[in-house]
Coordinates of C-alpha atoms in Angstrom, one line a residue:
M21 CA 44.5 -28.7 -7.1
W22 CA 44.6 -32.0 -9.1
R23 CA 44.3 -33.9 -5.8
V24 CA 41.1 -32.0 -4.9
T25 CA 39.7 -32.5 -8.4
L26 CA 40.3 -36.3 -8.3
Q27 CA 38.7 -36.5 -4.8
A28 CA 35.7 -34.7 -6.1
F29 CA 35.4 -36.9 -9.1
G30 CA 35.7 -40.0 -6.9
V31 CA 32.9 -38.8 -4.6
L32 CA 30.6 -38.1 -7.7
L33 CA 31.4 -41.6 -9.1
L34 CA 30.6 -43.3 -5.8
A35 CA 27.3 -41.3 -5.5
W36 CA 26.4 -42.4 -9.1
F37 CA 26.9 -46.1 -8.3
F38 CA 25.0 -45.8 -5.0
G39 CA 22.1 -44.0 -6.7
N40 CA 21.8 -46.7 -9.4
F41 CA 21.9 -49.4 -6.7
V42 CA 19.1 -47.8 -4.7
L43 CA 17.0 -47.2 -7.9
G44 CA 17.4 -50.8 -9.0
W45 CA 16.4 -52.1 -5.5
F46 CA 13.4 -49.9 -5.5
Q47 CA 12.2 -51.0 -8.9
Q48 CA 12.7 -54.7 -8.2
N49 CA 10.7 -54.4 -5.0
N50 CA 7.9 -52.6 -6.7
V51 CA 7.3 -54.9 -9.7
K52 CA 4.8 -57.2 -8.0
P53 CA 2.4 -54.5 -6.8
Q54 CA 2.3 -53.0 -10.3
T55 CA 1.5 -56.4 -11.9
Q56 CA -1.2 -57.2 -9.4
H57 CA -3.0 -54.0 -10.3
S58 CA -2.8 -54.6 -14.1
E59 CA -5.9 -55.4 -16.2
H60 CA -4.9 -59.1 -16.4
P61 CA -5.6 -61.5 -13.5
S62 CA -2.8 -61.9 -10.9
G63 CA -2.7 -65.6 -11.4
A64 CA -1.7 -65.3 -15.1
S65 CA 1.9 -64.1 -15.3
D66 CA 1.7 -64.2 -19.1
P67 CA -1.5 -62.6 -20.3
D68 CA -1.1 -64.2 -23.8
Q69 CA -0.9 -67.7 -22.3
S70 CA -3.8 -67.2 -19.8
C71 CA -6.3 -69.0 -22.1
L72 CA -4.3 -72.2 -22.1
C73 CA -1.8 -72.2 -19.3
H74 CA -4.3 -74.1 -17.0
L75 CA -5.3 -76.5 -19.7
T76 CA -3.3 -79.4 -18.3
G77 CA -3.4 -82.4 -16.0
V78 CA -6.1 -85.1 -15.3
L79 CA -9.7 -84.6 -16.5
D80 CA -12.6 -84.9 -14.0
D81 CA -14.7 -88.1 -14.1
C82 CA -11.9 -90.1 -15.8
F83 CA -8.3 -91.2 -15.5
C84 CA -6.9 -89.5 -18.6
D85 CA -4.8 -86.3 -18.9
V86 CA -4.8 -83.5 -21.4
E87 CA -1.2 -84.0 -22.5
S88 CA -1.8 -87.7 -23.4
I89 CA -4.8 -86.8 -25.5
D90 CA -2.9 -84.1 -27.3
V91 CA -0.1 -86.4 -28.4
F92 CA -2.4 -89.2 -29.3
N93 CA -4.8 -87.1 -31.3
N94 CA -2.3 -84.7 -33.1
F95 CA 0.1 -87.4 -34.2
K96 CA -2.0 -90.6 -34.6
I97 CA -5.7 -89.7 -35.1
Y98 CA -6.0 -86.2 -36.7
P99 CA -3.9 -87.0 -39.9
R100 CA -5.9 -90.1 -40.5
I101 CA -9.4 -88.8 -39.7
K102 CA -8.8 -85.8 -41.9
K103 CA -8.0 -88.1 -44.8
L104 CA -11.0 -90.3 -44.1
T105 CA -13.5 -87.4 -44.0
E106 CA -12.2 -86.3 -47.4
R107 CA -13.3 -89.7 -49.0
D108 CA -16.4 -89.8 -51.1
Y109 CA -18.3 -92.0 -48.7
F110 CA -17.9 -89.5 -45.8
R111 CA -18.0 -86.1 -47.7
Y112 CA -21.6 -86.4 -48.9
Y113 CA -24.2 -85.9 -46.2
R114 CA -28.0 -86.0 -46.9
V115 CA -29.8 -83.5 -44.7
N116 CA -33.1 -81.6 -44.6
L117 CA -32.3 -77.9 -43.8
K118 CA -35.9 -76.8 -44.4
R119 CA -37.6 -78.5 -41.4
P120 CA -39.5 -75.9 -39.4
C121 CA -38.5 -75.1 -35.8
P122 CA -40.8 -77.1 -33.5
F123 CA -40.4 -74.8 -30.5
W124 CA -40.9 -71.2 -31.5
P125 CA -42.0 -69.2 -34.6
D126 CA -39.4 -69.2 -37.3
D127 CA -37.6 -65.8 -37.2
G128 CA -36.4 -66.1 -40.7
H129 CA -33.1 -67.4 -42.2
C130 CA -29.8 -65.6 -42.0
S131 CA -29.3 -63.4 -45.1
I132 CA -25.5 -63.2 -44.7
K133 CA -24.0 -64.8 -47.8
D134 CA -21.6 -67.0 -45.8
C135 CA -24.7 -68.7 -44.1
H136 CA -25.7 -70.2 -47.4
V137 CA -25.3 -73.9 -48.1
E138 CA -24.7 -75.0 -51.6
P139 CA -26.4 -78.4 -52.2
C140 CA -24.7 -80.9 -54.4
P141 CA -26.3 -81.8 -57.7
E142 CA -27.6 -85.4 -57.9
S143 CA -25.4 -85.9 -60.9
K144 CA -22.2 -85.5 -58.8
I145 CA -23.2 -88.0 -56.1
P146 CA -21.5 -91.4 -56.5
V147 CA -23.9 -94.0 -57.8
G148 CA -23.5 -96.2 -54.8
I149 CA -24.5 -93.5 -52.4
K150 CA -27.5 -92.3 -54.5
S151 CA -28.9 -95.9 -54.6
G152 CA -29.9 -95.2 -51.0
N153 CA -30.3 -97.5 -48.0
Y154 CA -31.8 -100.5 -49.8
N155 CA -28.9 -102.6 -48.7
K156 CA -26.3 -100.9 -46.5
Y157 CA -23.2 -102.8 -47.3
S158 CA -22.9 -105.1 -50.2
Q159 CA -22.1 -104.0 -53.8
A160 CA -24.5 -106.5 -55.3
A161 CA -27.5 -105.2 -53.5
N162 CA -26.7 -101.6 -54.1
T163 CA -26.4 -102.1 -57.9
M164 CA -29.9 -103.6 -57.9
S165 CA -31.2 -100.0 -57.9
D166 CA -30.2 -99.8 -61.5
M167 CA -32.1 -102.9 -62.5
S168 CA -35.7 -103.1 -63.6
E169 CA -38.3 -104.3 -61.1
C170 CA -38.5 -107.7 -62.8
E171 CA -34.7 -108.1 -62.8
Q172 CA -34.6 -107.2 -59.1
A173 CA -37.3 -109.7 -58.2
K174 CA -35.5 -112.4 -60.1
E175 CA -32.1 -111.5 -58.5
L176 CA -33.7 -111.4 -55.0
G177 CA -35.2 -114.9 -55.6
A178 CA -31.8 -116.3 -56.5
I179 CA -30.2 -114.7 -53.5
N180 CA -33.0 -115.9 -51.1
S181 CA -32.6 -119.5 -52.2
T182 CA -29.0 -119.5 -50.9
L183 CA -29.8 -117.8 -47.5
S184 CA -30.3 -119.7 -44.3
N185 CA -33.6 -119.2 -42.5
Q186 CA -31.8 -117.2 -39.8
S187 CA -30.4 -114.8 -42.4
K188 CA -33.8 -114.4 -44.1
E189 CA -35.3 -113.5 -40.7
A190 CA -32.5 -111.0 -40.1
F191 CA -33.1 -109.3 -43.4
A192 CA -36.9 -109.3 -42.9
D193 CA -36.5 -107.6 -39.4
W194 CA -33.9 -105.1 -40.5
A195 CA -36.1 -102.2 -41.5
R196 CA -38.5 -102.8 -38.6
H197 CA -35.7 -102.8 -36.1
D198 CA -34.3 -99.5 -37.6
D199 CA -37.6 -97.8 -36.7
A200 CA -37.8 -99.3 -33.3
Q201 CA -34.3 -98.5 -32.0
D202 CA -33.8 -96.1 -29.2
H203 CA -32.3 -93.2 -31.2
F204 CA -30.8 -90.3 -29.4
C205 CA -31.4 -88.0 -32.3
E206 CA -34.4 -86.8 -34.3
L207 CA -33.3 -88.3 -37.6
D208 CA -34.0 -86.5 -40.9
D209 CA -36.2 -88.4 -43.3
E210 CA -33.8 -89.1 -46.1
T211 CA -36.7 -89.8 -48.5
S212 CA -38.2 -86.3 -48.0
P213 CA -38.3 -84.1 -51.1
D214 CA -36.7 -81.4 -49.0
A215 CA -33.6 -83.6 -48.1
E216 CA -30.6 -82.8 -50.2
Y217 CA -27.0 -84.1 -50.5
V218 CA -24.4 -81.6 -49.3
D219 CA -20.7 -81.8 -50.1
L220 CA -19.1 -81.1 -46.7
L221 CA -15.8 -80.2 -48.2
L222 CA -17.4 -77.4 -50.2
N223 CA -19.4 -76.1 -47.2
P224 CA -16.8 -76.0 -44.4
E225 CA -17.7 -75.1 -40.9
R226 CA -16.5 -71.6 -40.0
F227 CA -17.6 -68.2 -38.8
T228 CA -20.4 -66.8 -40.9
G229 CA -21.4 -63.7 -38.9
Y230 CA -24.5 -65.4 -37.4
K231 CA -24.9 -64.1 -33.8
G232 CA -27.1 -62.1 -31.6
P233 CA -30.5 -62.9 -30.0
S234 CA -31.4 -65.7 -32.5
A235 CA -28.2 -67.6 -31.8
W236 CA -28.4 -66.9 -28.0
R237 CA -32.0 -68.3 -27.9
V238 CA -30.8 -71.6 -29.4
W239 CA -28.0 -72.1 -26.9
N240 CA -30.1 -70.7 -24.0
S241 CA -32.8 -73.3 -24.8
I242 CA -30.2 -76.1 -25.0
Y243 CA -28.7 -75.2 -21.6
E244 CA -31.7 -74.0 -19.6
E245 CA -34.4 -76.3 -20.8
N246 CA -32.8 -79.5 -22.1
C247 CA -29.5 -79.8 -20.2
F248 CA -28.7 -80.9 -16.6
K249 CA -26.9 -77.7 -16.1
P250 CA -25.2 -76.6 -12.8
R251 CA -26.6 -73.2 -12.0
S252 CA -23.2 -71.6 -11.1
V253 CA -21.9 -71.9 -14.7
Y254 CA -21.3 -68.6 -16.4
R255 CA -21.8 -68.0 -20.1
P256 CA -20.6 -64.5 -21.1
L257 CA -21.7 -64.8 -24.8
N258 CA -25.3 -65.3 -23.7
P259 CA -26.6 -62.2 -21.9
L260 CA -30.0 -63.9 -21.5
A261 CA -28.6 -66.5 -19.2
P262 CA -29.5 -66.0 -15.5
S263 CA -26.8 -66.3 -12.8
R264 CA -27.7 -68.8 -10.0
G265 CA -25.8 -70.8 -7.5
E266 CA -25.2 -74.6 -7.7
S267 CA -22.0 -76.5 -8.0
I268 CA -21.4 -79.0 -10.8
N269 CA -20.3 -81.5 -8.2
S270 CA -23.8 -81.5 -6.7
L271 CA -25.1 -83.3 -9.8
C272 CA -25.0 -87.1 -10.1
L273 CA -22.4 -88.6 -12.5
E274 CA -24.9 -89.1 -15.3
K275 CA -26.2 -85.6 -15.2
R276 CA -22.7 -84.2 -14.9
V277 CA -21.6 -86.2 -17.9
F278 CA -24.6 -84.9 -19.9
Y279 CA -23.8 -81.3 -19.1
R280 CA -20.1 -81.8 -20.0
L281 CA -21.0 -83.4 -23.3
I282 CA -23.1 -80.4 -24.3
S283 CA -20.5 -77.9 -23.0
G284 CA -17.8 -79.8 -24.9
L285 CA -19.7 -79.7 -28.1
H286 CA -20.3 -76.0 -27.7
S287 CA -16.6 -75.4 -27.0
S288 CA -15.6 -77.4 -30.1
I289 CA -18.0 -75.4 -32.3
N290 CA -16.6 -72.1 -30.9
I291 CA -13.0 -73.2 -31.6
H292 CA -13.9 -73.9 -35.2
L293 CA -15.4 -70.4 -35.5
C294 CA -12.3 -68.8 -34.0
A295 CA -9.9 -70.8 -36.1
E296 CA -11.8 -70.1 -39.4
Y297 CA -12.8 -66.5 -38.9
L298 CA -13.6 -64.0 -41.6
L299 CA -10.5 -61.8 -41.4
D300 CA -10.9 -59.8 -44.6
E301 CA -13.8 -59.6 -47.1
G302 CA -12.0 -58.5 -50.3
W303 CA -13.3 -57.9 -53.8
S304 CA -11.8 -61.0 -55.3
R305 CA -12.0 -63.5 -52.4
S306 CA -12.6 -63.6 -48.6
V307 CA -9.7 -64.4 -46.3
W308 CA -10.3 -66.8 -43.4
G309 CA -8.0 -67.6 -40.5
P310 CA -7.5 -67.7 -36.7
N311 CA -8.8 -64.8 -34.6
I312 CA -6.9 -64.7 -31.3
Q313 CA -9.0 -62.0 -29.8
E314 CA -12.2 -64.0 -30.5
F315 CA -10.6 -67.0 -29.0
R316 CA -9.7 -65.0 -25.8
Q317 CA -13.2 -63.7 -25.5
R318 CA -14.6 -67.2 -25.5
F319 CA -12.0 -69.0 -23.4
D320 CA -9.8 -66.6 -21.5
P321 CA -10.5 -67.1 -17.7
A322 CA -10.4 -63.3 -17.3
E323 CA -13.2 -62.9 -19.9
T324 CA -15.3 -65.9 -18.7
K325 CA -15.1 -65.6 -14.9
G326 CA -12.8 -68.6 -14.8
E327 CA -15.0 -70.9 -16.9
G328 CA -12.7 -70.9 -20.0
T329 CA -10.4 -73.7 -18.9
R330 CA -13.4 -75.9 -17.8
R331 CA -15.0 -75.4 -21.2
L332 CA -11.9 -76.6 -22.9
K333 CA -11.6 -79.6 -20.6
N334 CA -15.1 -80.5 -21.4
L335 CA -14.1 -80.7 -25.1
Y336 CA -11.4 -83.2 -24.1
F337 CA -14.0 -85.1 -22.1
L338 CA -16.4 -85.3 -25.1
Y339 CA -13.5 -86.5 -27.2
L340 CA -12.9 -89.4 -24.8
I341 CA -16.6 -90.3 -24.9
E342 CA -16.7 -90.5 -28.7
L343 CA -13.3 -92.2 -28.8
R344 CA -14.8 -94.9 -26.5
A345 CA -17.8 -95.3 -28.8
L346 CA -15.5 -95.9 -31.8
Y347 CA -13.6 -98.4 -29.7
K348 CA -16.9 -100.2 -28.9
V349 CA -18.3 -100.1 -32.5
A350 CA -15.1 -101.4 -34.2
P351 CA -16.3 -105.0 -34.4
Y352 CA -19.3 -103.8 -36.3
F353 CA -17.1 -102.5 -39.2
E354 CA -14.5 -105.2 -39.0
R355 CA -16.9 -107.8 -40.4
A356 CA -15.8 -108.8 -43.9
F357 CA -19.2 -108.1 -45.6
V358 CA -19.4 -104.5 -44.3
N359 CA -18.3 -102.3 -47.2
L360 CA -18.4 -98.5 -47.4
Y361 CA -19.9 -98.7 -50.8
T362 CA -19.8 -95.8 -53.3
G363 CA -19.5 -97.7 -56.6
N364 CA -15.8 -97.2 -56.9
T365 CA -14.3 -100.5 -55.8
Q366 CA -10.7 -99.3 -55.5
E367 CA -11.6 -96.2 -53.4
D368 CA -14.1 -98.2 -51.3
G369 CA -11.4 -100.7 -50.3
A370 CA -8.9 -97.9 -49.5
T371 CA -11.6 -96.1 -47.4
K372 CA -12.3 -99.2 -45.3
D373 CA -8.6 -99.8 -44.8
L374 CA -8.2 -96.3 -43.6
L375 CA -11.1 -96.7 -41.2
L376 CA -9.7 -99.9 -39.8
Q377 CA -6.3 -98.2 -39.3
I378 CA -8.1 -95.6 -37.2
F379 CA -9.8 -98.3 -35.2
N380 CA -6.4 -100.0 -34.6
E381 CA -5.0 -96.8 -33.2
I382 CA -8.0 -96.3 -31.0
K383 CA -7.7 -99.8 -29.6
A384 CA -4.1 -99.1 -28.6
F385 CA -5.0 -96.0 -26.6
P386 CA -4.6 -97.0 -22.9
M387 CA -6.9 -94.5 -21.1
H388 CA -10.4 -95.0 -22.3
F389 CA -13.5 -93.6 -20.4
D390 CA -15.3 -96.3 -18.4
E391 CA -18.9 -96.0 -19.2
K392 CA -19.8 -98.8 -16.9
S393 CA -19.9 -96.4 -13.9
M394 CA -23.0 -94.8 -15.5
F395 CA -26.5 -96.0 -14.8
A396 CA -25.1 -98.5 -12.3
G397 CA -27.4 -97.8 -9.4
H398 CA -30.9 -99.2 -8.6
K399 CA -32.3 -100.9 -11.7
M400 CA -35.5 -98.9 -12.0
E401 CA -33.9 -95.6 -11.1
A402 CA -31.1 -96.2 -13.6
K403 CA -33.6 -97.1 -16.3
T404 CA -35.6 -93.9 -15.7
L405 CA -32.4 -91.8 -15.7
K406 CA -31.2 -93.4 -18.9
E407 CA -34.5 -92.6 -20.6
E408 CA -34.4 -89.0 -19.3
F409 CA -30.8 -88.8 -20.7
R410 CA -31.9 -90.0 -24.1
L411 CA -35.0 -87.7 -24.3
H412 CA -33.0 -84.7 -23.3
F413 CA -30.5 -85.3 -26.0
K414 CA -33.2 -86.1 -28.6
N415 CA -34.8 -82.7 -27.8
I416 CA -31.5 -80.9 -28.3
S417 CA -31.2 -82.5 -31.8
R418 CA -34.7 -81.0 -32.6
I419 CA -33.5 -77.6 -31.5
M420 CA -31.0 -77.6 -34.3
D421 CA -33.9 -77.1 -36.7
C422 CA -34.3 -73.7 -35.0
V423 CA -30.8 -72.4 -36.1
G424 CA -31.3 -69.5 -38.5
C425 CA -28.0 -69.8 -40.3
S426 CA -28.2 -72.7 -42.9
K427 CA -24.5 -73.5 -42.6
C428 CA -24.6 -73.4 -38.8
R429 CA -27.7 -75.6 -38.9
L430 CA -25.9 -78.1 -41.2
W431 CA -22.9 -78.6 -39.0
G432 CA -25.0 -78.4 -35.8
K433 CA -27.2 -81.2 -37.0
L434 CA -24.3 -83.3 -38.2
Q435 CA -22.3 -83.0 -35.0
T436 CA -25.4 -83.5 -32.8
Q437 CA -26.2 -86.6 -34.7
G438 CA -22.6 -87.8 -34.5
L439 CA -22.8 -87.5 -30.7
G440 CA -26.2 -89.1 -30.6
T441 CA -24.9 -92.0 -32.6
A442 CA -21.9 -92.4 -30.2
L443 CA -24.4 -92.5 -27.2
K444 CA -26.5 -95.1 -29.1
I445 CA -23.3 -97.2 -29.5
L446 CA -22.3 -96.9 -25.8
F447 CA -25.8 -98.0 -24.7
S448 CA -25.9 -101.0 -27.1
E449 CA -22.9 -102.9 -25.8
K450 CA -24.7 -106.2 -25.5
E451 CA -26.2 -106.0 -29.0
I452 CA -22.7 -105.2 -30.5
K453 CA -21.1 -108.2 -28.7
N454 CA -23.7 -110.5 -30.2
L455 CA -23.3 -109.4 -33.8
P456 CA -23.3 -112.3 -36.3
E457 CA -20.1 -112.5 -38.2
H458 CA -21.5 -113.1 -41.7
S459 CA -24.9 -111.5 -41.8
P460 CA -26.8 -108.4 -40.6
S461 CA -28.1 -108.3 -37.1
K462 CA -31.6 -107.5 -35.7
G463 CA -30.0 -106.2 -32.5
F464 CA -27.9 -103.3 -33.8
Q465 CA -27.7 -101.3 -37.0
L466 CA -26.2 -98.1 -38.3
T467 CA -27.6 -96.2 -41.3
R468 CA -25.2 -94.5 -43.7
Q469 CA -26.4 -91.2 -42.4
E470 CA -25.4 -92.2 -38.8
I471 CA -22.0 -93.5 -40.0
V472 CA -21.2 -90.3 -41.8
A473 CA -22.3 -88.2 -38.9
L474 CA -20.3 -90.3 -36.4
M475 CA -17.0 -90.1 -38.2
N476 CA -17.4 -86.4 -39.3
G477 CA -18.5 -85.5 -35.7
F478 CA -15.4 -87.1 -34.2
G479 CA -13.3 -85.5 -37.0
R480 CA -14.5 -82.1 -35.8
L481 CA -13.5 -82.8 -32.2
S482 CA -10.1 -84.1 -33.4
T483 CA -9.7 -80.9 -35.5
S484 CA -10.6 -78.7 -32.4
I485 CA -7.8 -80.3 -30.3
H486 CA -5.4 -79.9 -33.2
Q487 CA -6.5 -76.2 -33.6
L488 CA -5.8 -75.7 -29.9
H489 CA -2.2 -76.6 -30.5
N490 CA -2.1 -74.0 -33.3
F491 CA -3.6 -71.4 -30.9
R492 CA -0.9 -72.2 -28.4
L493 CA 1.8 -71.4 -31.0
L494 CA 0.0 -68.1 -32.1
L495 CA -0.3 -67.0 -28.4
K496 CA 3.4 -67.5 -27.9
E497 CA 4.2 -65.5 -31.1
N498 CA 2.0 -62.6 -29.9
R499 CA 3.5 -62.3 -26.4

């Protein structure tokens, strides 16, 4: 009897092992079909990484890769540019937020409280900045604004007697040349009664709730009317955009570069909004922070018909363009008489030292964009294309006056002007090479407004790439 019982138990045990083996084999061989029919794309094995897993490798139209830029920016540039933009010279930006939209009737300003920009009282602006653009660099000339007219005339006479004829001519032509330069942006009139100083640190760029038809119309106008846009590009956040067929590779290099600059700027702004999103509007204070779902909506390949990765790569491309402009303009700031004057001698010296540190890091970067490949064809065709390039971008800067949200308009104008200043630098290589060492130049000048926009605009790009690193970590945590 015991022998029969043991035999029966052995048969049952063998059947149990065999059943588990068959069940395991069946499950293993049916995993893939189930995954392919999930709501995530089959090419993304990890749905939480699908936004960034393809953001790697060499960028188009240049010989630099994403990983090299990440390391360079996050460890060498971002910590320094963050400190620089917190300095008094760079935190105060004079802007006119009341200019009417030149393209369509004003549909009213955003009434959301977070759209509001708090202007800075004149009493809080450093005296060297308030004195204006009378002389852009030297402490002596800036302090003249505090003198009486007679004292100024006397001081100017004393200075003029020590200047060479060449320097006198340079100063005399300075203002005229500023007006005649080929600007890539519609510059605000800083003397306008509607122009106000804004403290950028107290009015940070973040999600304000401004969206819908008004915002879509701005970006639709930028892409459809003022950008050399390939017709195959899909923009899911703009339902007004038509879908047509044309590859980005069908565009010439210059038009392709232009589109990628605008796309990169759009991506950078979207990253800022996703990273500083209104998470909770409490009674005491609002809570801002990263919104992963919003980030996925704007950059996940599944949500953007595969465009998300390309948009992020365009951000890196734009970063390289502005990085190259800073490399080119370094000699302009390295001259001894160029001071970032605010009236605080100690801080002004530290600010310039920090700026020169950034330039030294940029010079050491080995993979700069080569702008010489642009506008290198037939001379007349290249000239026409370059002018078309400039006018397209200048028109985009004017569209920023159509943004209904004041805070969005502020940061849109600043970043657009920053990119416009970078383009101005790249197209002024000969003038920058011929800069005199000890006196201003007729050939190339930057206003304080352009300098502030240039460094803050690049700071925003640097911040975007740093925030992408943070989103990578958040996506891993939420797997």
